[in-house]
C-alpha cells in the first residue's frame, strides 16, 4: 500500500512521533493506522492514541436531569456559528426535554412527537429554516438513586461541547455535592470505562500485546537484561495495572485530591458511583480535510 503524506501527517498528529518514525511505522504495517500506532508504542515512540484526539464536528450536547434519570443528546451542525444560534439552541433544548420525558434511545427519540411532529421532521424543518445540515446523532440515558449532570464549555444553560452524567447511590445531598465534582473529573479525564470489570476485553488484550512486546524489546536491548520470569510476572503486570488505573474512572487519581482514587473519594463521602456517560461534540466523527487552494481552483474552473 502506498504511504501518503496525509497518512504520515495524521499518524504524527495522533501520536506525537517524528516524521521518519511515523513513515516507518506505516511502512512496517502496510498502512494500517491502528497497527502503526501499536508499532510506535512498542518502540517507545508514541503514547496510546485516542481517536477523539483527531476528530471534530460542530454542534451541541444537551443535558437534562429529573430525579433519578438523566439524558444527554448530541445534535451536530456544520459550523460552530450555528451552534451559537438561539434558534438552534432552542431546538436542542426542546429535543432534550422530549428525550428526558419519553425516549429510551435515539431511534425512539427520532420518532417521538414534538409540537405535533416527529423529532426527525422537526429537525428537517430546522435544516430548511436555518440553512445548514444537522444530525441528531446520539442519546444516552442514565438512571440511579441520584443522577448529577455537568456541562463543560457551556453555550447556554444545559448545553455545550461536553455533557456528563453520573449516577450514584448514597445520601442524596452528599451524592449531589460530590457527584458534581466527579462529573467535572470525567469531563477532564475522559475515562474509557467505569472499572476494570467493565473494560472491553479487546482493549485489554491489545494493550497486553503492546506492553509485552515493548517490555521484551526493552529487555533484549538492555545492558543488564532481567530474567524472563521478572518480565512476565512483574514488569508486564505492573504496566497493565497502571493502564487500568489510568483508564478506568474508579482507578484514576481524583482531580480534586490526587492522593485518593475516585473510588476512594466516593467511599470517604459515603457514596457509590454506579454509572456515568460522557458525550463530547464530534467524538468519533472524522473531520473532512479541506484543501482550500484546490477548492478555489475548482470554483474558478467552473466559473
Short mmCIF file of C-alpha atoms in Angstrom, two decimals:
data_model
loop_
_atom_site.label_atom_id
_atom_site.label_comp_id
_atom_site.label_asym_id
_atom_site.label_seq_id
_atom_site.Cartn_x
_atom_site.Cartn_y
_atom_site.Cartn_z
CA UNK A 1 0.00 0.00 0.00
CA UNK A 2 1.30 3.47 -0.91
CA UNK A 3 2.08 5.58 2.16
CA UNK A 4 0.87 9.12 1.55
CA UNK A 5 2.00 12.36 3.18
CA UNK A 6 -1.51 12.76 4.62
CA UNK A 7 -1.26 9.36 6.35
CA UNK A 8 2.10 10.30 7.85
CA UNK A 9 0.69 13.67 8.98
CA UNK A 10 -2.34 12.02 10.63
CA UNK A 11 -0.16 9.48 12.46
CA UNK A 12 2.23 12.19 13.65
CA UNK A 13 -0.64 14.33 14.96
CA UNK A 14 -2.27 11.44 16.82
CA UNK A 15 0.93 10.05 18.39
CA UNK A 16 3.47 12.86 18.57
CA UNK A 17 6.01 10.69 16.73
CA UNK A 18 8.65 12.12 14.38
CA UNK A 19 8.05 12.19 10.64
CA UNK A 20 10.52 9.41 9.75
CA UNK A 21 9.30 7.23 12.62
CA UNK A 22 5.69 7.69 11.51
CA UNK A 23 6.57 6.83 7.93
CA UNK A 24 8.50 3.73 9.00
CA UNK A 25 5.63 2.60 11.23
CA UNK A 26 3.16 2.87 8.35
CA UNK A 27 5.57 1.06 6.02
CA UNK A 28 6.10 -1.76 8.53
CA UNK A 29 2.33 -2.19 8.99
CA UNK A 30 1.32 -1.78 5.34
CA UNK A 31 -0.58 1.44 6.03
CA UNK A 32 -2.72 0.08 8.88
CA UNK A 33 -3.15 3.16 11.09
CA UNK A 34 -4.08 1.30 14.28
CA UNK A 35 -1.26 -1.22 13.85
CA UNK A 36 1.15 1.66 13.15
CA UNK A 37 0.19 3.28 16.46
CA UNK A 38 0.90 -0.01 18.25
CA UNK A 39 4.23 -0.36 16.40
CA UNK A 40 5.30 3.12 17.56
CA UNK A 41 4.24 2.38 21.13
CA UNK A 42 6.17 -0.91 21.10
CA UNK A 43 9.27 1.06 20.11
CA UNK A 44 8.57 3.63 22.83
CA UNK A 45 7.98 6.34 20.23
CA UNK A 46 4.37 7.21 20.99
CA UNK A 47 1.71 7.26 23.66
CA UNK A 48 -1.63 5.49 23.28
CA UNK A 49 -3.60 7.46 20.72
CA UNK A 50 -7.25 8.25 21.37
CA UNK A 51 -9.42 8.60 18.30
CA UNK A 52 -11.07 11.60 19.93
CA UNK A 53 -7.78 13.48 19.53
CA UNK A 54 -8.12 13.53 15.77
CA UNK A 55 -11.82 14.00 15.19
CA UNK A 56 -14.02 17.05 15.10
CA UNK A 57 -17.52 18.26 14.30
CA UNK A 58 -19.70 21.13 15.44
CA UNK A 59 -22.98 21.26 17.32
CA UNK A 60 -24.13 20.93 20.91
CA UNK A 61 -24.69 18.33 23.61
CA UNK A 62 -27.91 18.88 25.56
CA UNK A 63 -28.16 17.53 29.11
CA UNK A 64 -31.14 17.33 31.47
CA UNK A 65 -31.84 15.54 34.74
CA UNK A 66 -35.04 14.84 36.66
CA UNK A 67 -34.97 12.82 39.86
CA UNK A 68 -33.07 9.61 39.28
CA UNK A 69 -32.93 9.92 35.49
CA UNK A 70 -30.71 11.92 33.18
CA UNK A 71 -30.27 12.21 29.41
CA UNK A 72 -27.57 13.56 27.16
CA UNK A 73 -28.15 14.05 23.45
CA UNK A 74 -25.84 15.22 20.68
CA UNK A 75 -27.06 17.27 17.73
CA UNK A 76 -24.42 18.09 15.14
CA UNK A 77 -24.27 21.10 12.84
CA UNK A 78 -21.88 22.01 10.06
CA UNK A 79 -20.45 25.12 11.74
CA UNK A 80 -19.85 26.45 15.21
CA UNK A 81 -21.71 29.59 14.12
CA UNK A 82 -24.98 27.65 14.03
CA UNK A 83 -24.23 26.12 17.45
CA UNK A 84 -24.33 29.69 18.81
CA UNK A 85 -27.65 30.39 17.07
CA UNK A 86 -30.56 30.95 19.52
CA UNK A 87 -32.94 29.06 17.22
CA UNK A 88 -30.63 26.02 17.17
CA UNK A 89 -30.15 26.16 20.94
CA UNK A 90 -33.91 26.22 21.48
CA UNK A 91 -34.20 23.17 19.21
CA UNK A 92 -31.59 21.30 21.28
CA UNK A 93 -33.38 22.29 24.50
CA UNK A 94 -36.79 21.08 23.30
CA UNK A 95 -35.47 17.78 21.94
CA UNK A 96 -33.55 17.16 25.18
CA UNK A 97 -36.78 17.72 27.16
CA UNK A 98 -38.63 15.23 24.96
CA UNK A 99 -35.80 12.74 25.39
CA UNK A 100 -35.98 13.01 29.16
CA UNK A 101 -39.75 12.56 29.24
CA UNK A 102 -40.35 9.74 26.79
CA UNK A 103 -37.40 8.37 24.81
CA UNK A 104 -35.33 5.28 25.57
CA UNK A 105 -32.82 5.53 22.71
CA UNK A 106 -32.02 7.74 19.73
CA UNK A 107 -34.28 5.85 17.30
CA UNK A 108 -37.26 6.18 19.63
CA UNK A 109 -36.39 9.85 20.09
CA UNK A 110 -36.41 10.48 16.34
CA UNK A 111 -39.94 9.06 16.12
CA UNK A 112 -41.24 10.82 19.26
CA UNK A 113 -43.52 13.80 18.63
CA UNK A 114 -42.50 17.35 19.42
CA UNK A 115 -45.04 20.11 18.76
CA UNK A 116 -47.20 17.70 16.76
CA UNK A 117 -44.44 16.29 14.54
CA UNK A 118 -41.84 13.52 14.89
CA UNK A 119 -38.50 14.88 16.08
CA UNK A 120 -36.95 13.79 12.76
CA UNK A 121 -39.36 16.09 10.89
CA UNK A 122 -38.80 18.94 13.35
CA UNK A 123 -35.09 18.62 12.59
CA UNK A 124 -35.74 18.61 8.83
CA UNK A 125 -37.79 21.80 9.19
CA UNK A 126 -34.96 23.40 11.17
CA UNK A 127 -32.46 22.49 8.44
CA UNK A 128 -34.60 24.31 5.88
CA UNK A 129 -35.13 27.27 8.22
CA UNK A 130 -31.55 27.69 9.45
CA UNK A 131 -29.92 26.67 6.16
CA UNK A 132 -27.41 24.16 7.46
CA UNK A 133 -27.37 20.39 7.69
CA UNK A 134 -27.97 18.96 11.20
CA UNK A 135 -27.99 15.46 12.65
CA UNK A 136 -29.47 14.01 15.82
CA UNK A 137 -26.60 11.63 16.41
CA UNK A 138 -26.59 10.15 19.90
CA UNK A 139 -28.58 9.79 23.08
CA UNK A 140 -27.52 8.41 26.46
CA UNK A 141 -29.91 7.61 29.30
CA UNK A 142 -28.61 7.11 32.83
CA UNK A 143 -30.61 6.13 35.90
CA UNK A 144 -29.75 5.75 39.58
CA UNK A 145 -30.67 6.83 43.09
CA UNK A 146 -29.16 10.23 42.25
CA UNK A 147 -28.09 11.46 38.81
CA UNK A 148 -25.90 14.55 38.53
CA UNK A 149 -25.08 16.45 35.34
CA UNK A 150 -22.32 18.80 34.26
CA UNK A 151 -21.74 20.74 31.03
CA UNK A 152 -18.24 21.82 30.04
CA UNK A 153 -17.78 24.80 27.70
CA UNK A 154 -21.45 25.66 28.12
CA UNK A 155 -23.03 27.67 25.30
CA UNK A 156 -26.06 28.31 27.48
CA UNK A 157 -27.80 26.57 30.39
CA UNK A 158 -27.84 22.78 29.96
CA UNK A 159 -25.88 22.54 26.73
CA UNK A 160 -22.31 22.84 25.49
CA UNK A 161 -19.39 20.95 23.97
CA UNK A 162 -19.16 18.20 26.61
CA UNK A 163 -22.04 16.80 28.65
CA UNK A 164 -21.55 14.44 31.59
CA UNK A 165 -23.99 12.36 33.65
CA UNK A 166 -23.06 10.49 36.84
CA UNK A 167 -25.28 8.03 38.72
CA UNK A 168 -24.66 7.48 42.42
CA UNK A 169 -26.08 5.55 45.37
CA UNK A 170 -25.96 7.03 48.86
CA UNK A 171 -27.24 10.09 50.77
CA UNK A 172 -28.83 12.42 48.23
CA UNK A 173 -27.30 15.68 49.46
CA UNK A 174 -23.79 14.24 49.57
CA UNK A 175 -24.26 12.50 46.23
CA UNK A 176 -25.32 15.78 44.63
CA UNK A 177 -22.35 17.65 46.10
CA UNK A 178 -19.53 15.24 45.28
CA UNK A 179 -21.31 14.00 42.15
CA UNK A 180 -20.75 17.39 40.54
CA UNK A 181 -17.03 17.06 41.28
CA UNK A 182 -16.96 13.56 39.82
CA UNK A 183 -18.74 14.84 36.71
CA UNK A 184 -16.12 17.57 36.26
CA UNK A 185 -13.41 14.93 36.73
CA UNK A 186 -14.97 12.78 33.98
CA UNK A 187 -15.17 15.76 31.62
CA UNK A 188 -11.45 16.40 32.15
CA UNK A 189 -10.06 12.85 32.10
CA UNK A 190 -12.41 11.01 29.71
CA UNK A 191 -12.12 7.55 31.30
CA UNK A 192 -12.56 4.57 28.99
CA UNK A 193 -14.67 2.59 31.46
CA UNK A 194 -16.13 2.66 34.98
CA UNK A 195 -13.90 -0.11 36.33
CA UNK A 196 -11.61 -2.93 35.24
CA UNK A 197 -14.62 -5.27 35.24
CA UNK A 198 -16.35 -3.16 32.59
CA UNK A 199 -13.30 -2.58 30.36
CA UNK A 200 -13.63 -4.06 26.88
CA UNK A 201 -11.63 -7.35 26.84
CA UNK A 202 -10.43 -6.48 23.31
CA UNK A 203 -8.90 -3.24 24.61
CA UNK A 204 -7.18 -5.10 27.46
CA UNK A 205 -5.83 -7.80 25.14
CA UNK A 206 -4.48 -5.25 22.69
CA UNK A 207 -2.76 -3.34 25.47
CA UNK A 208 -1.29 -6.56 26.87
CA UNK A 209 0.20 -7.40 23.46
CA UNK A 210 1.73 -3.92 23.15
CA UNK A 211 3.17 -3.93 26.68
CA UNK A 212 4.53 -7.48 26.29
CA UNK A 213 6.28 -6.66 23.01
CA UNK A 214 7.62 -3.40 24.43
CA UNK A 215 8.94 -4.97 27.64
CA UNK A 216 10.63 -7.85 25.78
CA UNK A 217 12.25 -5.48 23.28
CA UNK A 218 13.49 -3.13 26.00
CA UNK A 219 14.89 -6.06 27.95
CA UNK A 220 16.64 -7.52 24.92
CA UNK A 221 18.45 -4.23 24.27
CA UNK A 222 19.31 -3.61 27.95
CA UNK A 223 22.90 -3.78 29.22
CA UNK A 224 21.64 -5.84 32.13
CA UNK A 225 18.70 -7.97 30.91
CA UNK A 226 16.29 -9.21 33.57
CA UNK A 227 15.23 -12.86 33.81
CA UNK A 228 12.19 -13.80 31.67
CA UNK A 229 10.19 -14.55 34.83
CA UNK A 230 10.68 -10.99 36.11
CA UNK A 231 9.39 -9.57 32.83
CA UNK A 232 6.34 -11.84 32.75
CA UNK A 233 5.48 -11.79 36.46
CA UNK A 234 6.42 -8.25 37.48
CA UNK A 235 7.09 -5.77 34.68
CA UNK A 236 4.16 -6.58 32.37
CA UNK A 237 1.54 -6.98 35.17
CA UNK A 238 2.76 -3.71 36.68
CA UNK A 239 2.31 -1.87 33.41
CA UNK A 240 -1.13 -3.37 32.92
CA UNK A 241 -2.14 -2.31 36.44
CA UNK A 242 -1.06 1.24 35.59
CA UNK A 243 -3.03 1.14 32.32
CA UNK A 244 -6.19 0.05 34.14
CA UNK A 245 -5.75 2.76 36.78
CA UNK A 246 -5.28 5.48 34.17
CA UNK A 247 -8.22 4.42 32.00
CA UNK A 248 -10.95 3.46 34.49
CA UNK A 249 -12.92 6.09 36.37
CA UNK A 250 -12.72 4.35 39.74
CA UNK A 251 -8.97 3.77 39.39
CA UNK A 252 -7.99 7.30 38.37
CA UNK A 253 -6.48 9.79 40.83
CA UNK A 254 -9.30 12.18 41.78
CA UNK A 255 -8.56 15.59 40.22
CA UNK A 256 -9.77 17.41 43.34
CA UNK A 257 -7.48 15.33 45.58
CA UNK A 258 -4.93 13.26 43.61
CA UNK A 259 -3.88 11.44 46.80
CA UNK A 260 -7.14 9.49 46.50
CA UNK A 261 -8.54 7.45 43.66
CA UNK A 262 -12.07 8.30 42.56
CA UNK A 263 -13.25 5.07 44.19
CA UNK A 264 -11.61 6.01 47.50
CA UNK A 265 -13.06 9.54 47.35
CA UNK A 266 -16.53 8.09 46.79
CA UNK A 267 -16.15 5.72 49.77
CA UNK A 268 -14.98 8.55 52.02
CA UNK A 269 -18.08 10.53 51.00
CA UNK A 270 -20.33 7.54 51.72
CA UNK A 271 -21.50 7.16 48.11
CA UNK A 272 -21.05 4.68 45.28
CA UNK A 273 -20.69 5.55 41.59
CA UNK A 274 -22.87 3.12 39.64
CA UNK A 275 -22.50 4.56 36.13
CA UNK A 276 -21.61 7.55 34.00
CA UNK A 277 -21.91 8.92 30.48
CA UNK A 278 -19.64 11.44 28.77
CA UNK A 279 -20.72 12.90 25.43
CA UNK A 280 -18.42 15.23 23.52
CA UNK A 281 -19.49 17.02 20.36
CA UNK A 282 -17.97 15.34 17.32
CA UNK A 283 -16.35 12.45 19.20
CA UNK A 284 -15.81 9.71 16.64
CA UNK A 285 -16.55 11.81 13.53
CA UNK A 286 -13.62 12.19 11.17
CA UNK A 287 -13.35 15.79 10.09
CA UNK A 288 -13.08 16.20 6.34
CA UNK A 289 -9.75 17.67 5.28
CA UNK A 290 -10.40 20.82 3.30
CA UNK A 291 -7.85 21.81 0.64
CA UNK A 292 -8.67 25.48 0.27
CA UNK A 293 -6.43 26.06 -2.75
CA UNK A 294 -7.94 23.09 -4.60
CA UNK A 295 -11.44 24.29 -3.72
CA UNK A 296 -10.71 27.76 -5.10
CA UNK A 297 -9.20 26.28 -8.29
CA UNK A 298 -12.23 24.04 -8.76
CA UNK A 299 -14.57 27.01 -8.30
CA UNK A 300 -12.63 29.13 -10.83
CA UNK A 301 -12.72 26.34 -13.41
CA UNK A 302 -16.47 26.08 -13.03
CA UNK A 303 -16.94 29.84 -13.37
#
